[in-house]
PDB file of C-alpha atoms in Angstrom:
ATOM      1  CA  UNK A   8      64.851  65.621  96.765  1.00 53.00           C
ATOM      2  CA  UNK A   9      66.093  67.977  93.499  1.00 52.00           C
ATOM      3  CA  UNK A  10      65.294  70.567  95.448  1.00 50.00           C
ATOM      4  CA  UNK A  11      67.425  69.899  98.572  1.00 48.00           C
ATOM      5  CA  UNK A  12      70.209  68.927  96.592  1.00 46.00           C
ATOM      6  CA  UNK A  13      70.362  72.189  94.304  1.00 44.00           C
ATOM      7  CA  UNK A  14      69.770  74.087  97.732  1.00 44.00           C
ATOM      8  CA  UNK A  15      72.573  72.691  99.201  1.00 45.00           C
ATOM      9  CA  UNK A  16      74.501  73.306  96.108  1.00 47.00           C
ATOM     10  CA  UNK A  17      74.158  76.832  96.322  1.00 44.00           C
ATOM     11  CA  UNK A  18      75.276  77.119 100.035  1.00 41.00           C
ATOM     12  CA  UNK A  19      78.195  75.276  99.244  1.00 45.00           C
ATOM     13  CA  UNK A  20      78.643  77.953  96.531  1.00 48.00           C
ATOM     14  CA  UNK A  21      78.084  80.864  98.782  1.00 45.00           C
ATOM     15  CA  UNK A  22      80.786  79.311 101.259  1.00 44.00           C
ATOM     16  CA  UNK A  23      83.239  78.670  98.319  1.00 50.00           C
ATOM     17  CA  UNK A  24      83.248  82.455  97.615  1.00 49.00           C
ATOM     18  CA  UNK A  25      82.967  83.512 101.091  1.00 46.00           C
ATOM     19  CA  UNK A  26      86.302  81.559 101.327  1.00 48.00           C
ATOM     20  CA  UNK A  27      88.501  83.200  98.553  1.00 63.00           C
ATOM     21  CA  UNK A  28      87.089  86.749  99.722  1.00 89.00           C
ATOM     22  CA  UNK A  29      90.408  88.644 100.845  1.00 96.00           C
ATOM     23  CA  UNK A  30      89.518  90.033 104.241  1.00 98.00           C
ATOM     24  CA  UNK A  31      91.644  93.305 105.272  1.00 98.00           C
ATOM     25  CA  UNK A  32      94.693  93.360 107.154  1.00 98.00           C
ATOM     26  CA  UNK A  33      94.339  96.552 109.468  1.00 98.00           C
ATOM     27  CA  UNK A  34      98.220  95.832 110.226  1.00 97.00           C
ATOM     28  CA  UNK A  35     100.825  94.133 112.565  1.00 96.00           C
ATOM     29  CA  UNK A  36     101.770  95.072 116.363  1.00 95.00           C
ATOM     30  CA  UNK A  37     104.760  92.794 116.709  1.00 94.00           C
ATOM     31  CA  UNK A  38     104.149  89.192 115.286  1.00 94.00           C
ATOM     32  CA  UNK A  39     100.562  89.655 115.672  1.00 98.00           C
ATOM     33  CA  UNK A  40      98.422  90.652 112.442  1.00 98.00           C
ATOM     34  CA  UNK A  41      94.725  92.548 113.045  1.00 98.00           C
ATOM     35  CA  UNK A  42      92.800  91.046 110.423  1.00 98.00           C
ATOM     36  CA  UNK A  43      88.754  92.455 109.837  1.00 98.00           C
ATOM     37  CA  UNK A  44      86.314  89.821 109.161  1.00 98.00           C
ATOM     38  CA  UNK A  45      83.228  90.742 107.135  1.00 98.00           C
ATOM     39  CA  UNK A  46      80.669  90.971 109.675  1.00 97.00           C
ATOM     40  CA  UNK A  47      78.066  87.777 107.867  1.00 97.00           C
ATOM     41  CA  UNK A  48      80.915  85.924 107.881  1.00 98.00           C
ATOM     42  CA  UNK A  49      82.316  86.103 111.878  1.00 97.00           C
ATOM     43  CA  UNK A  50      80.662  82.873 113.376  1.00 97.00           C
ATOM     44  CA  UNK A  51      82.066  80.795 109.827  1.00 97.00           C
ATOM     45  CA  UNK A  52      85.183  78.624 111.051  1.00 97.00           C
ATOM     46  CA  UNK A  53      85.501  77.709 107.314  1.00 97.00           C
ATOM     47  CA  UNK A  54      86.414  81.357 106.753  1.00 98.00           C
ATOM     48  CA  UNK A  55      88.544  81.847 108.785  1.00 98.00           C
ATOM     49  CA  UNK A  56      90.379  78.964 107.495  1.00 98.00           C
ATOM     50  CA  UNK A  57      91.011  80.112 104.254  1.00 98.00           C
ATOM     51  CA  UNK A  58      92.101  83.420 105.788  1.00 98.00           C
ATOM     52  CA  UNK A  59      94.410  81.470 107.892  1.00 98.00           C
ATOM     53  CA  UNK A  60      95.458  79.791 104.711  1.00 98.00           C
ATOM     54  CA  UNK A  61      96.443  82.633 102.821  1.00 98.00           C
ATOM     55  CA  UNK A  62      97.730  84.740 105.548  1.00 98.00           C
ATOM     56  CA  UNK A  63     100.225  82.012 107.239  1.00 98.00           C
ATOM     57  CA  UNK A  64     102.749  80.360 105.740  1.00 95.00           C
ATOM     58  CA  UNK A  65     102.685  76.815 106.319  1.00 92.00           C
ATOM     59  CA  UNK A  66     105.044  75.092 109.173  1.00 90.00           C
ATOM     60  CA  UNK A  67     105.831  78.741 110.677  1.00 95.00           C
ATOM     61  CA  UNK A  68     104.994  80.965 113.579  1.00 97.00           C
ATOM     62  CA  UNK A  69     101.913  82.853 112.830  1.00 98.00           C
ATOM     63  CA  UNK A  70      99.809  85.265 115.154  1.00 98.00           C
ATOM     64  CA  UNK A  71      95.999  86.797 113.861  1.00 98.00           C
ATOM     65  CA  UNK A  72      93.411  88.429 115.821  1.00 98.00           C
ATOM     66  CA  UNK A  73      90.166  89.014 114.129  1.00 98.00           C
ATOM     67  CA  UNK A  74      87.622  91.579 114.842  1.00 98.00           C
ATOM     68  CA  UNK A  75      84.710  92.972 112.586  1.00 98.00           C
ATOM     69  CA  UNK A  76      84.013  96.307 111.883  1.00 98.00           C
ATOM     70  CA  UNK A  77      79.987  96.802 111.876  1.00 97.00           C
ATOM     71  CA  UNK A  78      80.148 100.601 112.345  1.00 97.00           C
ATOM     72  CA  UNK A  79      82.334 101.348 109.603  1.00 97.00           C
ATOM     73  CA  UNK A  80      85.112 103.009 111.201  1.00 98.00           C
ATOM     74  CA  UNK A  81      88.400 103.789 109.962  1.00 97.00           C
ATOM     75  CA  UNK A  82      90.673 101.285 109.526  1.00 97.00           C
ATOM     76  CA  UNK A  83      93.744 102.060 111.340  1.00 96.00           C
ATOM     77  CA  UNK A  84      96.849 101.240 114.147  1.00 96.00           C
ATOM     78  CA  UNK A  85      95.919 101.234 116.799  1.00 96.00           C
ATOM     79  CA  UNK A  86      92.542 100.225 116.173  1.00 97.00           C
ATOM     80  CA  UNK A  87      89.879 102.319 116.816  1.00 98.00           C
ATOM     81  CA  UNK A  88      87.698 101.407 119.942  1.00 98.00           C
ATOM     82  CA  UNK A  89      84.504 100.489 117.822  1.00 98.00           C
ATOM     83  CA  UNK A  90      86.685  98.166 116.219  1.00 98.00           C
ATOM     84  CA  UNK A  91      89.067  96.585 119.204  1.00 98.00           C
ATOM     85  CA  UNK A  92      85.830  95.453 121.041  1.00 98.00           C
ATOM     86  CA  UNK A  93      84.126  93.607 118.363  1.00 98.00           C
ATOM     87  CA  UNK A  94      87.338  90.684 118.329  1.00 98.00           C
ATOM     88  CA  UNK A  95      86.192  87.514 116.906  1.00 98.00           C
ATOM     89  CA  UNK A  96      88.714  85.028 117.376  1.00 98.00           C
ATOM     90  CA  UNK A  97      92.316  84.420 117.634  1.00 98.00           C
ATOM     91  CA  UNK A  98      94.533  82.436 115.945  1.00 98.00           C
ATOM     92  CA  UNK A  99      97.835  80.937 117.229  1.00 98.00           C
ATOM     93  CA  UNK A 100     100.750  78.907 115.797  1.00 98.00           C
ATOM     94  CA  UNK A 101     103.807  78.057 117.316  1.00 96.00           C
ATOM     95  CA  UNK A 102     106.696  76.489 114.736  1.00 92.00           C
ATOM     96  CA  UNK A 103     108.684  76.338 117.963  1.00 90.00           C
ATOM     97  CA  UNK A 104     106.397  74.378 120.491  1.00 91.00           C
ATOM     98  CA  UNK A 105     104.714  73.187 117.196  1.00 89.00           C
ATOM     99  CA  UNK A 106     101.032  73.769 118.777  1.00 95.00           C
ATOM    100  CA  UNK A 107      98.110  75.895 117.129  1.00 96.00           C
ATOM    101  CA  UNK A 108      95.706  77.392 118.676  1.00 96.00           C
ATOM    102  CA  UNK A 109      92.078  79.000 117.229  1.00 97.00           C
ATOM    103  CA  UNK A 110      89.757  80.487 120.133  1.00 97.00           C
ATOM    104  CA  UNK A 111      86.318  81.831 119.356  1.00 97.00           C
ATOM    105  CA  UNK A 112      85.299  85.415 121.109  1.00 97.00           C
ATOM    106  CA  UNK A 113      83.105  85.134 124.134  1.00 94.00           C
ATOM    107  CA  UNK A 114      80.670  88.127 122.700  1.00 92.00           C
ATOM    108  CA  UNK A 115      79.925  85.784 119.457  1.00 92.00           C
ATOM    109  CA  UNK A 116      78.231  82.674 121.283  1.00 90.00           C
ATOM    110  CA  UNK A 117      79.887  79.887 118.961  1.00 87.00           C
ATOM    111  CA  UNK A 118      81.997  78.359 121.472  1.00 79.00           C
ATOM    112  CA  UNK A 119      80.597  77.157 124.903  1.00 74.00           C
ATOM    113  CA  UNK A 120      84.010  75.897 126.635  1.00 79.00           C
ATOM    114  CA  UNK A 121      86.999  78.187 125.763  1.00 83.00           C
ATOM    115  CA  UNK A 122      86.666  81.283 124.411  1.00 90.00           C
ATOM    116  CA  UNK A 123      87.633  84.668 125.547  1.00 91.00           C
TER     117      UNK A 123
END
């Protein structure tokens, strides 16, 4: 039972700093930011909610695709191929239809209804 509970201690520790890692902002085309997602962390929704945390501001109109970058290529607009086709998810918010919207790539298996 110690066991188990220290063990989940230290994966709530891992996500905890997984969280308040600063993931890079490749740059903006129009509203929408490119954001690269460390590739252990792409299938973590948690993650990507602290990203979306620190990257939106709250109540306002805020646009991020995510993609990883596994073969180390340069970061750079317009995104390099190796990087474009490894998008993760998208994120969507809407101050003036107040919606949001997260979708889950197709290519990373996490969702099973929508996903793209």
């Amino acid at each position: 039972m110690k066991t188990a509970v220290v063990a989940s201690l230290a994966v709530l520790a891992v996500a905890a700093a997984a969280a308040a890692e600063v993931w890079t902002v490749a740059g903006r085309q129009g509203l929408v930011q490119l954001v690269i997602v460390p590739t252990g962390q792409a299938p973590e929704r948690h993650a990507y909610d602290a990203q979306i945390a620190r990257l939106c501001e709250p109540d306002r109109t805020c646009f991020l695709n995510f993609y990883t970058n596994s073969t180390g290529a340069p970061v750079e607009l317009p995104l390099p191929d190796a990087i474009a086709q490894e998008a993760t998810a998208i994120f969507r918010r809407s101050s003036k239809q107040q919606a949001e919207l997260f979708r889950w790539s197709c290519r990373l298996q996490v969702a099973r209804d929508e996903c793209f």
